[in-house]
Coordinates of C-alpha atoms in Angstrom, one line a residue:
X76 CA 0.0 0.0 0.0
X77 CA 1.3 3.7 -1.3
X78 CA 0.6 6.2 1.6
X79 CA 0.9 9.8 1.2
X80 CA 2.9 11.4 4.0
X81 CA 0.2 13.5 5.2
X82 CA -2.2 10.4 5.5
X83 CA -4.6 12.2 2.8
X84 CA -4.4 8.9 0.5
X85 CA -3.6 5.9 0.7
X86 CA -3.4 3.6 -3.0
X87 CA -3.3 -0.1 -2.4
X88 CA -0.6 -2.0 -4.6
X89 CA -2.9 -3.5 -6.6
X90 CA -4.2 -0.3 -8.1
X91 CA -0.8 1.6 -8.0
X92 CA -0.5 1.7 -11.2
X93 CA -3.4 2.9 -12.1
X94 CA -3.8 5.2 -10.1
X95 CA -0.2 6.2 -11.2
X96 CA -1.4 6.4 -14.5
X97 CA -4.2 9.0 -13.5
X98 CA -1.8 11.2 -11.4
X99 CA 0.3 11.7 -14.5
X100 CA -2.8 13.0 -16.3
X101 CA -3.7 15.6 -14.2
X102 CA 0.8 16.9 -14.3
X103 CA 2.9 19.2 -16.5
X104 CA 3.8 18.5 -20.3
X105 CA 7.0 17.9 -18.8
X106 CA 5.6 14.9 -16.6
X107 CA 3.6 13.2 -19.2
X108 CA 7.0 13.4 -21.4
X109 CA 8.7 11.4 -18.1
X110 CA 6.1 9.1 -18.4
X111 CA 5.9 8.8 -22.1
X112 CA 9.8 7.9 -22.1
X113 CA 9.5 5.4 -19.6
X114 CA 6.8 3.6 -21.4
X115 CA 8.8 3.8 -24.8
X116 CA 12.1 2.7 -23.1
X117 CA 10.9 -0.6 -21.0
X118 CA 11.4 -3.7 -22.3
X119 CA 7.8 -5.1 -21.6
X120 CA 5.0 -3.8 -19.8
X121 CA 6.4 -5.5 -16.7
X122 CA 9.1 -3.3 -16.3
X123 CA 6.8 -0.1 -17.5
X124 CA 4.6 -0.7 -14.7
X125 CA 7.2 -0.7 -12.2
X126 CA 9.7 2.4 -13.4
X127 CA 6.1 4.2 -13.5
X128 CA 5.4 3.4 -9.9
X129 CA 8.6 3.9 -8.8
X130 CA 8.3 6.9 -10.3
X131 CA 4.8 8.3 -9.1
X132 CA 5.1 7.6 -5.6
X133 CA 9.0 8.4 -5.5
X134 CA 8.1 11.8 -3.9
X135 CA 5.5 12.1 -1.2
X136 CA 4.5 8.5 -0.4
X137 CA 5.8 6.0 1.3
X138 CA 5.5 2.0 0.7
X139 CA 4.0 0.0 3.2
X140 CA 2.7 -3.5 3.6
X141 CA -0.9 -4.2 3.8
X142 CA -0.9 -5.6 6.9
X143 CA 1.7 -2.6 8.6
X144 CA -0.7 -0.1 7.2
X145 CA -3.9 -0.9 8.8

């Protein structure tokens, strides 16, 4: 489970990414380029999924377990 640091929202892993996908729609030309690139550069949708959620909740959220999140 993603958590933001301010408690505000938490993302479970199985939709991480897309909910990933979503916050990139609502960023900056310059964000939807990162995530563009990062989609053209992956080997397989595999390793898309996981540079994009790396990526998305790199900043303001922290990764938890399901069961140390509750």
């Amino acid at each position: 489970m993603y958590i933001e640091f301010n408690g505000s929202r938490k993302v479970s892993d199985e939709e991480a990414f897309m909910f990933a996908c979503g916050m990139f729609d609502e960023e900056t030309e310059i964000e939807k380029a990162v995530f563009m690139d990062i989609m053209r550069e992956a080997r397989d949708f595999e390793e898309a999924k996981r540079k994009i959620i790396d990526y998305a909740y790199s900043g303001n959220w922290v990764h938890r377990k399901e069961e140390e999140s509750a």
